mmCIF file of C-alpha atoms in Angstrom:
data_model
loop_
_atom_site.group_PDB
_atom_site.id
_atom_site.type_symbol
_atom_site.label_atom_id
_atom_site.label_comp_id
_atom_site.label_asym_id
_atom_site.label_seq_id
_atom_site.Cartn_x
_atom_site.Cartn_y
_atom_site.Cartn_z
ATOM 1 C CA UNK A 174 -72.892 -37.205 15.280
ATOM 2 C CA UNK A 175 -75.889 -37.639 13.742
ATOM 3 C CA UNK A 176 -75.081 -40.129 10.979
ATOM 4 C CA UNK A 177 -73.547 -42.359 13.908
ATOM 5 C CA UNK A 178 -76.627 -42.179 16.076
ATOM 6 C CA UNK A 179 -78.964 -43.517 12.595
ATOM 7 C CA UNK A 180 -76.585 -46.463 12.447
ATOM 8 C CA UNK A 181 -76.781 -47.751 15.838
ATOM 9 C CA UNK A 182 -80.276 -47.812 15.698
ATOM 10 C CA UNK A 183 -79.361 -49.775 13.019
ATOM 11 C CA UNK A 184 -77.486 -52.307 14.162
ATOM 12 C CA UNK A 185 -79.928 -55.401 16.195
ATOM 13 C CA UNK A 186 -79.781 -55.562 20.130
ATOM 14 C CA UNK A 187 -78.565 -52.289 20.545
ATOM 15 C CA UNK A 188 -80.887 -48.853 21.318
ATOM 16 C CA UNK A 189 -80.134 -46.488 22.546
ATOM 17 C CA UNK A 190 -80.518 -47.259 26.093
ATOM 18 C CA UNK A 191 -78.684 -50.235 26.100
ATOM 19 C CA UNK A 192 -75.858 -47.310 24.358
ATOM 20 C CA UNK A 193 -75.934 -44.937 27.329
ATOM 21 C CA UNK A 194 -76.854 -42.868 23.901
ATOM 22 C CA UNK A 195 -80.067 -40.635 24.455
ATOM 23 C CA UNK A 196 -80.006 -36.665 23.292
ATOM 24 C CA UNK A 197 -76.405 -36.438 25.185
ATOM 25 C CA UNK A 198 -75.145 -37.790 21.535
ATOM 26 C CA UNK A 199 -73.536 -34.751 20.351
ATOM 27 C CA UNK A 200 -71.684 -34.345 23.312
ATOM 28 C CA UNK A 201 -70.637 -37.846 23.933
ATOM 29 C CA UNK A 202 -67.142 -38.420 22.422
ATOM 30 C CA UNK A 203 -67.586 -41.515 19.263
ATOM 31 C CA UNK A 204 -64.523 -43.145 21.576
ATOM 32 C CA UNK A 205 -66.281 -43.201 24.192
ATOM 33 C CA UNK A 206 -69.886 -45.307 23.519
ATOM 34 C CA UNK A 207 -69.962 -48.465 24.226
ATOM 35 C CA UNK A 208 -72.322 -51.181 22.649
ATOM 36 C CA UNK A 209 -74.246 -53.938 24.493
ATOM 37 C CA UNK A 210 -71.593 -56.528 25.311
ATOM 38 C CA UNK A 211 -68.964 -55.385 23.130
ATOM 39 C CA UNK A 212 -65.927 -53.037 23.957
ATOM 40 C CA UNK A 213 -65.879 -49.750 23.280
ATOM 41 C CA UNK A 214 -64.473 -47.927 20.062
ATOM 42 C CA UNK A 215 -61.609 -47.011 21.851
ATOM 43 C CA UNK A 216 -60.144 -50.520 23.462
ATOM 44 C CA UNK A 217 -60.194 -51.579 20.294
ATOM 45 C CA UNK A 218 -58.635 -49.070 18.883
ATOM 46 C CA UNK A 219 -56.200 -49.360 22.245
ATOM 47 C CA UNK A 220 -55.675 -53.422 21.361
ATOM 48 C CA UNK A 221 -54.669 -53.195 17.165
ATOM 49 C CA UNK A 222 -52.202 -50.329 18.317
ATOM 50 C CA UNK A 223 -51.380 -53.565 20.528
ATOM 51 C CA UNK A 224 -50.956 -55.945 17.954
ATOM 52 C CA UNK A 225 -49.229 -53.512 14.998
ATOM 53 C CA UNK A 226 -46.202 -53.095 18.376
ATOM 54 C CA UNK A 227 -46.256 -56.094 18.720
ATOM 55 C CA UNK A 228 -45.877 -57.189 14.556
ATOM 56 C CA UNK A 229 -43.042 -54.011 14.403
ATOM 57 C CA UNK A 230 -41.249 -55.553 17.365
ATOM 58 C CA UNK A 231 -41.384 -59.031 16.282
ATOM 59 C CA UNK A 232 -39.095 -57.796 13.004
ATOM 60 C CA UNK A 233 -37.475 -55.635 15.283
ATOM 61 C CA UNK A 234 -36.605 -59.208 16.569
ATOM 62 C CA UNK A 235 -36.234 -61.420 13.761
ATOM 63 C CA UNK A 236 -34.113 -59.041 11.695
ATOM 64 C CA UNK A 237 -31.403 -58.341 14.405
ATOM 65 C CA UNK A 238 -30.964 -61.592 15.049
ATOM 66 C CA UNK A 239 -30.720 -62.741 11.303
ATOM 67 C CA UNK A 240 -28.101 -59.692 10.877
ATOM 68 C CA UNK A 241 -26.284 -61.286 14.039
ATOM 69 C CA UNK A 242 -25.856 -64.824 12.578
ATOM 70 C CA UNK A 243 -25.101 -63.395 9.382
ATOM 71 C CA UNK A 244 -22.117 -61.742 11.116
ATOM 72 C CA UNK A 245 -21.095 -64.705 13.276
ATOM 73 C CA UNK A 246 -21.655 -67.412 9.765
ATOM 74 C CA UNK A 247 -20.083 -64.493 7.792
ATOM 75 C CA UNK A 248 -16.510 -62.887 9.063
ATOM 76 C CA UNK A 249 -14.948 -60.075 6.173
ATOM 77 C CA UNK A 250 -12.627 -57.422 6.561
ATOM 78 C CA UNK A 251 -12.637 -54.323 5.497
ATOM 79 C CA UNK A 252 -11.370 -53.343 2.410
ATOM 80 C CA UNK A 253 -11.004 -49.906 0.539
ATOM 81 C CA UNK A 254 -13.589 -47.504 2.497
ATOM 82 C CA UNK A 255 -15.237 -50.056 4.578
ATOM 83 C CA UNK A 256 -10.847 -50.290 5.575
ATOM 84 C CA UNK A 257 -10.980 -45.671 6.181
ATOM 85 C CA UNK A 258 -14.061 -45.701 7.976
ATOM 86 C CA UNK A 259 -12.550 -48.548 10.955
ATOM 87 C CA UNK A 260 -8.937 -47.405 10.799
ATOM 88 C CA UNK A 261 -10.630 -43.444 11.575
ATOM 89 C CA UNK A 262 -12.841 -44.906 14.120
ATOM 90 C CA UNK A 263 -9.515 -46.529 15.789
ATOM 91 C CA UNK A 264 -7.656 -43.919 15.147
ATOM 92 C CA UNK A 265 -10.988 -41.899 17.587
ATOM 93 C CA UNK A 266 -10.730 -43.982 20.111
ATOM 94 C CA UNK A 267 -7.174 -44.521 20.995
ATOM 95 C CA UNK A 268 -6.899 -40.488 20.128
ATOM 96 C CA UNK A 269 -9.871 -39.305 22.062
ATOM 97 C CA UNK A 270 -10.638 -36.752 20.070
ATOM 98 C CA UNK A 271 -10.800 -36.342 15.842
ATOM 99 C CA UNK A 272 -6.831 -35.030 15.373
ATOM 100 C CA UNK A 273 -5.074 -36.399 13.305
ATOM 101 C CA UNK A 274 -8.002 -37.948 11.721
ATOM 102 C CA UNK A 275 -8.058 -37.722 7.840
ATOM 103 C CA UNK A 276 -10.721 -36.288 5.740
ATOM 104 C CA UNK A 277 -11.747 -38.171 2.989
ATOM 105 C CA UNK A 278 -14.655 -39.270 3.532
ATOM 106 C CA UNK A 279 -16.521 -37.652 7.462
ATOM 107 C CA UNK A 280 -16.598 -38.986 10.295
ATOM 108 C CA UNK A 281 -20.349 -39.822 10.391
ATOM 109 C CA UNK A 282 -20.001 -43.416 11.630
ATOM 110 C CA UNK A 283 -17.002 -43.242 12.481
ATOM 111 C CA UNK A 284 -18.331 -41.825 16.194
ATOM 112 C CA UNK A 285 -20.661 -43.963 16.890
ATOM 113 C CA UNK A 286 -18.302 -46.461 17.009
ATOM 114 C CA UNK A 287 -15.933 -44.479 19.421
ATOM 115 C CA UNK A 288 -17.828 -45.008 23.075
ATOM 116 C CA UNK A 289 -18.301 -48.892 21.664
ATOM 117 C CA UNK A 290 -14.897 -49.894 20.667
ATOM 118 C CA UNK A 291 -13.610 -47.064 24.000
ATOM 119 C CA UNK A 292 -15.273 -49.684 26.399
ATOM 120 C CA UNK A 293 -13.926 -53.327 25.124
ATOM 121 C CA UNK A 294 -10.554 -54.150 24.286
ATOM 122 C CA UNK A 295 -9.314 -53.189 21.738
ATOM 123 C CA UNK A 296 -8.630 -57.824 19.806
ATOM 124 C CA UNK A 297 -12.404 -57.743 19.576
ATOM 125 C CA UNK A 298 -13.377 -54.118 17.944
ATOM 126 C CA UNK A 299 -14.574 -55.605 14.568
ATOM 127 C CA UNK A 300 -16.563 -57.973 15.847
ATOM 128 C CA UNK A 301 -17.821 -54.810 18.562
ATOM 129 C CA UNK A 302 -18.543 -52.661 15.185
ATOM 130 C CA UNK A 303 -19.945 -55.018 13.261
ATOM 131 C CA UNK A 304 -22.796 -56.351 16.827
ATOM 132 C CA UNK A 305 -23.371 -52.204 16.533
ATOM 133 C CA UNK A 306 -24.666 -52.108 12.700
ATOM 134 C CA UNK A 307 -27.158 -54.866 13.496
ATOM 135 C CA UNK A 308 -27.880 -52.447 16.308
ATOM 136 C CA UNK A 309 -28.431 -49.704 14.067
ATOM 137 C CA UNK A 310 -30.315 -52.587 11.192
ATOM 138 C CA UNK A 311 -33.402 -53.423 14.298
ATOM 139 C CA UNK A 312 -33.423 -49.545 14.335
ATOM 140 C CA UNK A 313 -33.814 -49.452 11.034
ATOM 141 C CA UNK A 314 -36.986 -51.484 11.138
ATOM 142 C CA UNK A 315 -38.660 -50.274 13.397
ATOM 143 C CA UNK A 316 -37.950 -46.341 12.843
ATOM 144 C CA UNK A 317 -38.993 -47.003 9.202
ATOM 145 C CA UNK A 318 -42.214 -49.500 10.328
ATOM 146 C CA UNK A 319 -42.851 -46.095 12.285
ATOM 147 C CA UNK A 320 -42.021 -44.129 9.199
ATOM 148 C CA UNK A 321 -45.155 -47.285 7.295
ATOM 149 C CA UNK A 322 -47.118 -46.998 9.959
ATOM 150 C CA UNK A 323 -47.444 -42.356 10.230
ATOM 151 C CA UNK A 324 -48.213 -43.005 5.950
ATOM 152 C CA UNK A 325 -50.961 -45.551 5.608
ATOM 153 C CA UNK A 326 -51.428 -47.530 8.674
ATOM 154 C CA UNK A 327 -51.201 -50.225 10.623
ATOM 155 C CA UNK A 328 -51.379 -52.458 7.870
ATOM 156 C CA UNK A 329 -48.301 -51.869 6.161
ATOM 157 C CA UNK A 330 -45.710 -50.539 8.604
ATOM 158 C CA UNK A 331 -45.794 -55.208 9.759
ATOM 159 C CA UNK A 332 -45.259 -54.873 6.418
ATOM 160 C CA UNK A 333 -42.847 -52.166 5.807
ATOM 161 C CA UNK A 334 -41.257 -53.743 9.266
ATOM 162 C CA UNK A 335 -41.551 -57.481 7.794
ATOM 163 C CA UNK A 336 -39.432 -56.472 4.829
ATOM 164 C CA UNK A 337 -36.592 -53.986 6.181
ATOM 165 C CA UNK A 338 -35.738 -57.653 8.306
ATOM 166 C CA UNK A 339 -35.849 -59.890 5.965
ATOM 167 C CA UNK A 340 -34.322 -57.396 3.008
ATOM 168 C CA UNK A 341 -31.145 -59.432 2.285
ATOM 169 C CA UNK A 342 -29.029 -56.349 1.266
ATOM 170 C CA UNK A 343 -30.041 -55.190 4.317
ATOM 171 C CA UNK A 344 -29.170 -59.048 6.111
ATOM 172 C CA UNK A 345 -25.996 -58.933 4.889
ATOM 173 C CA UNK A 346 -24.942 -54.370 5.440
ATOM 174 C CA UNK A 347 -23.568 -55.051 9.289
ATOM 175 C CA UNK A 348 -20.695 -58.006 8.015
ATOM 176 C CA UNK A 349 -19.821 -54.374 5.741
ATOM 177 C CA UNK A 350 -18.078 -51.801 7.580
ATOM 178 C CA UNK A 351 -20.300 -49.132 5.058
ATOM 179 C CA UNK A 352 -20.645 -45.838 6.611
ATOM 180 C CA UNK A 353 -24.805 -47.417 4.554
ATOM 181 C CA UNK A 354 -25.722 -49.125 7.941
ATOM 182 C CA UNK A 355 -25.398 -45.531 9.438
ATOM 183 C CA UNK A 356 -27.487 -42.973 7.101
ATOM 184 C CA UNK A 357 -30.018 -45.751 6.642
ATOM 185 C CA UNK A 358 -32.576 -45.033 9.779
ATOM 186 C CA UNK A 359 -31.624 -41.019 10.235
ATOM 187 C CA UNK A 360 -32.401 -41.181 6.705
ATOM 188 C CA UNK A 361 -36.054 -42.830 7.640
ATOM 189 C CA UNK A 362 -35.978 -40.153 10.176
ATOM 190 C CA UNK A 363 -35.413 -37.043 8.302
ATOM 191 C CA UNK A 364 -38.068 -38.086 5.839
ATOM 192 C CA UNK A 365 -40.701 -38.840 8.349
ATOM 193 C CA UNK A 366 -39.900 -34.606 9.584
ATOM 194 C CA UNK A 367 -40.244 -34.647 6.507
ATOM 195 C CA UNK A 368 -44.090 -35.346 5.383
ATOM 196 C CA UNK A 369 -44.890 -33.216 7.887
ATOM 197 C CA UNK A 370 -42.758 -30.206 5.647
ATOM 198 C CA UNK A 371 -46.307 -28.716 5.087
ATOM 199 C CA UNK A 372 -47.404 -28.047 8.790
ATOM 200 C CA UNK A 373 -47.729 -24.605 10.532
ATOM 201 C CA UNK A 374 -47.678 -26.204 14.142
ATOM 202 C CA UNK A 375 -45.199 -26.483 15.814
ATOM 203 C CA UNK A 376 -42.611 -25.646 12.327
ATOM 204 C CA UNK A 377 -40.072 -23.826 14.418
ATOM 205 C CA UNK A 378 -39.369 -26.772 16.964
ATOM 206 C CA UNK A 379 -39.858 -29.418 14.181
ATOM 207 C CA UNK A 380 -37.934 -27.570 11.292
ATOM 208 C CA UNK A 381 -34.935 -27.648 14.777
ATOM 209 C CA UNK A 382 -35.729 -31.306 14.384
ATOM 210 C CA UNK A 383 -34.764 -31.240 10.710
ATOM 211 C CA UNK A 384 -32.091 -29.439 11.321
ATOM 212 C CA UNK A 385 -30.294 -31.732 13.516
ATOM 213 C CA UNK A 386 -31.373 -34.203 10.630
ATOM 214 C CA UNK A 387 -29.478 -32.954 8.146
ATOM 215 C CA UNK A 388 -26.823 -32.477 9.906
ATOM 216 C CA UNK A 389 -26.099 -35.579 10.740
ATOM 217 C CA UNK A 390 -26.886 -37.114 7.638
ATOM 218 C CA UNK A 391 -24.277 -34.721 5.677
ATOM 219 C CA UNK A 392 -21.810 -36.182 8.978
ATOM 220 C CA UNK A 393 -22.079 -39.816 7.751
ATOM 221 C CA UNK A 394 -22.684 -38.401 3.521
ATOM 222 C CA UNK A 395 -21.619 -35.315 2.815
ATOM 223 C CA UNK A 396 -23.664 -36.085 -0.400
ATOM 224 C CA UNK A 397 -27.309 -34.476 1.615
ATOM 225 C CA UNK A 398 -25.397 -31.489 3.158
ATOM 226 C CA UNK A 399 -27.652 -29.783 0.162
ATOM 227 C CA UNK A 400 -30.609 -32.425 0.927
ATOM 228 C CA UNK A 401 -32.638 -28.789 2.937
ATOM 229 C CA UNK A 402 -33.313 -28.201 -1.544
ATOM 230 C CA UNK A 403 -36.237 -31.180 -1.069
ATOM 231 C CA UNK A 404 -37.263 -29.921 2.783
ATOM 232 C CA UNK A 405 -37.913 -26.559 0.947
ATOM 233 C CA UNK A 406 -40.291 -27.977 -1.841
ATOM 234 C CA UNK A 407 -41.361 -30.022 0.344
ATOM 235 C CA UNK A 408 -42.907 -26.802 2.831
ATOM 236 C CA UNK A 409 -44.183 -25.021 -0.372
ATOM 237 C CA UNK A 410 -46.045 -28.208 -1.980
ATOM 238 C CA UNK A 411 -47.883 -28.613 0.496
ATOM 239 C CA UNK A 412 -48.764 -25.240 0.393
ATOM 240 C CA UNK A 413 -46.702 -22.820 3.116
ATOM 241 C CA UNK A 414 -46.207 -19.716 2.407
ATOM 242 C CA UNK A 415 -42.887 -18.144 1.026
ATOM 243 C CA UNK A 416 -41.988 -16.103 4.235
ATOM 244 C CA UNK A 417 -42.189 -18.934 7.026
ATOM 245 C CA UNK A 418 -40.691 -21.322 5.022
ATOM 246 C CA UNK A 419 -37.579 -19.595 4.719
ATOM 247 C CA UNK A 420 -38.101 -18.286 8.678
ATOM 248 C CA UNK A 421 -37.595 -22.721 8.823
ATOM 249 C CA UNK A 422 -35.497 -22.337 6.136
ATOM 250 C CA UNK A 423 -32.426 -20.007 8.429
ATOM 251 C CA UNK A 424 -33.678 -22.379 11.734
ATOM 252 C CA UNK A 425 -32.667 -25.576 10.482
ATOM 253 C CA UNK A 426 -29.830 -24.268 8.300
ATOM 254 C CA UNK A 427 -28.362 -23.145 11.046
ATOM 255 C CA UNK A 428 -28.443 -26.225 13.751
ATOM 256 C CA UNK A 429 -27.125 -27.993 10.195
ATOM 257 C CA UNK A 430 -24.170 -25.494 10.749
ATOM 258 C CA UNK A 431 -24.010 -25.684 14.562
ATOM 259 C CA UNK A 432 -24.060 -30.140 13.948
ATOM 260 C CA UNK A 433 -20.924 -29.874 11.728
ATOM 261 C CA UNK A 434 -19.323 -26.472 13.092
ATOM 262 C CA UNK A 435 -16.893 -28.607 14.646
ATOM 263 C CA UNK A 436 -15.761 -30.658 12.274
ATOM 264 C CA UNK A 437 -15.063 -27.685 10.066
ATOM 265 C CA UNK A 438 -13.279 -25.592 12.405
ATOM 266 C CA UNK A 439 -10.974 -29.005 12.479
ATOM 267 C CA UNK A 440 -10.289 -29.026 9.301
ATOM 268 C CA UNK A 441 -8.908 -25.447 9.493
ATOM 269 C CA UNK A 442 -6.604 -26.953 12.339
ATOM 270 C CA UNK A 443 -5.222 -30.201 10.528
ATOM 271 C CA UNK A 444 -5.338 -29.215 7.187
ATOM 272 C CA UNK A 445 -5.067 -25.017 5.902
ATOM 273 C CA UNK A 446 -9.135 -25.536 4.990
ATOM 274 C CA UNK A 447 -12.325 -24.825 6.907
ATOM 275 C CA UNK A 448 -14.369 -27.065 4.963
ATOM 276 C CA UNK A 449 -18.155 -28.580 6.106
ATOM 277 C CA UNK A 450 -17.572 -32.131 3.632
ATOM 278 C CA UNK A 451 -14.681 -33.679 3.248
ATOM 279 C CA UNK A 452 -11.043 -33.498 0.788
ATOM 280 C CA UNK A 453 -12.151 -35.850 -1.741
ATOM 281 C CA UNK A 454 -16.005 -33.664 -3.620
ATOM 282 C CA UNK A 455 -13.347 -32.665 -6.388
ATOM 283 C CA UNK A 456 -11.369 -36.370 -6.818
ATOM 284 C CA UNK A 457 -15.395 -37.352 -5.914
ATOM 285 C CA UNK A 458 -16.383 -34.879 -9.394
ATOM 286 C CA UNK A 459 -12.544 -35.763 -12.044
ATOM 287 C CA UNK A 460 -13.581 -39.557 -11.489
ATOM 288 C CA UNK A 461 -16.990 -38.737 -13.019
ATOM 289 C CA UNK A 462 -16.048 -35.711 -15.202
ATOM 290 C CA UNK A 463 -13.374 -36.553 -17.832
ATOM 291 C CA UNK A 464 -12.326 -38.166 -21.162
ATOM 292 C CA UNK A 465 -12.212 -41.857 -19.707
ATOM 293 C CA UNK A 466 -14.966 -41.531 -17.194
ATOM 294 C CA UNK A 467 -17.461 -44.274 -17.458
ATOM 295 C CA UNK A 468 -20.150 -43.091 -15.110
ATOM 296 C CA UNK A 469 -17.915 -45.219 -12.093
ATOM 297 C CA UNK A 470 -15.231 -45.245 -10.158
ATOM 298 C CA UNK A 471 -12.824 -45.866 -11.476
ATOM 299 C CA UNK A 472 -9.331 -45.446 -10.936
ATOM 300 C CA UNK A 473 -8.741 -41.546 -11.694
ATOM 301 C CA UNK A 474 -5.341 -40.494 -9.915
ATOM 302 C CA UNK A 475 -2.560 -41.575 -13.479
ATOM 303 C CA UNK A 476 -5.112 -39.401 -15.638
ATOM 304 C CA UNK A 477 -4.707 -36.776 -13.372
ATOM 305 C CA UNK A 478 -1.560 -37.080 -13.011
ATOM 306 C CA UNK A 479 -0.857 -36.913 -16.658
ATOM 307 C CA UNK A 480 -2.574 -33.502 -17.162
ATOM 308 C CA UNK A 481 -1.062 -32.193 -14.445
ATOM 309 C CA UNK A 482 1.890 -33.443 -13.434
ATOM 310 C CA UNK A 483 2.571 -31.806 -10.238
ATOM 311 C CA UNK A 484 -0.278 -32.798 -8.706
ATOM 312 C CA UNK A 485 1.928 -36.465 -8.123
ATOM 313 C CA UNK A 486 2.848 -36.683 -4.007
ATOM 314 C CA UNK A 487 0.695 -33.484 -3.092
ATOM 315 C CA UNK A 488 -1.296 -33.752 -0.182
ATOM 316 C CA UNK A 489 -4.915 -35.027 -0.231
ATOM 317 C CA UNK A 490 -5.921 -31.182 -0.045
ATOM 318 C CA UNK A 491 -3.546 -30.240 -2.718
ATOM 319 C CA UNK A 492 -5.200 -33.579 -4.645
ATOM 320 C CA UNK A 493 -9.008 -32.602 -4.320
ATOM 321 C CA UNK A 494 -8.555 -28.933 -5.429
ATOM 322 C CA UNK A 495 -6.728 -29.655 -8.444
ATOM 323 C CA UNK A 496 -9.503 -32.738 -8.814
ATOM 324 C CA UNK A 497 -12.011 -30.107 -8.739
ATOM 325 C CA UNK A 498 -10.336 -27.853 -11.238
ATOM 326 C CA UNK A 499 -9.817 -30.367 -14.613
ATOM 327 C CA UNK A 500 -13.347 -31.460 -13.766
ATOM 328 C CA UNK A 501 -15.350 -28.414 -13.854
ATOM 329 C CA UNK A 502 -13.375 -27.443 -16.699
ATOM 330 C CA UNK A 503 -14.027 -30.890 -18.283
ATOM 331 C CA UNK A 504 -17.650 -30.105 -17.921
ATOM 332 C CA UNK A 505 -17.068 -26.660 -19.512
ATOM 333 C CA UNK A 506 -16.065 -27.784 -22.250
ATOM 334 C CA UNK A 507 -17.813 -31.408 -22.872
ATOM 335 C CA UNK A 508 -21.448 -30.615 -21.367
ATOM 336 C CA UNK A 509 -23.122 -32.856 -23.565
ATOM 337 C CA UNK A 510 -21.252 -35.730 -22.975
ATOM 338 C CA UNK A 511 -21.248 -34.798 -18.761
ATOM 339 C CA UNK A 512 -24.907 -35.071 -18.552
ATOM 340 C CA UNK A 513 -24.876 -37.888 -19.396
ATOM 341 C CA UNK A 514 -22.618 -39.766 -17.139
#
């Protein structure tokens, strides 16, 4: 307050009386001080906030319009993993439950599509799915801008919004039935919670919210099942006491697994395996860890059958387990090459 008083005294045309400042300056909040002929700091801050909001909203609307234009002008049909996600969504929409769904992919992304498919005729389902992805793209722009404003301020928030709105890969992404359309905004939610992981106030509710975000992420991409390790590292790096981090981690894990539990129970009932993830993790491990692995995806099934002929024609759960066994055996025998891959 004293420094503010000193600076204001040097301003031409301003006096303590005209500013409403006297001996009570120390008791007044700076945002309530009215300068002669000028708006208050509070009013200026409000205008700046509205300006940022308008900039972000404009980016969201432009991003949505461009994504819809790409969807309309770039007709695509789902294939490979994209087709599998879409088929799962259609099967769920018809049956009204998850029973019978394969577990090669997590169910989160199809689950988001199901309510929209259920409200529309089946002939329009592909178009509806793409429109939903455009809306998810606009949500991504908003969440990215909100995170940028939280970390770096309003100007960076506007820049981030326009970057996300116009980034070419994100523009064409809604044309694909890809889980990245849901994964990206959920990741922004988690990172926003992660940015406050070092704070003590409201730590337990924030840990619960982080658990919900991690659960949703794991239902979308199984790899993020282990992302709580990042949350622990951020909390400890922020100087929090290990005992409190352990308490909050327990809350996070309980919420995370409560969200994943229905999927795990469904897997046990339908597939005979209680798993929070998918029946393709062992296959993915083998794809990247065998004599013919390249570091990318390739048609690996023939190599697995060559090693274990009995796996041919077996259910996905059996193939997954055998693939995991062979991958682990190969990693142990070739640790250096496995590290390179």
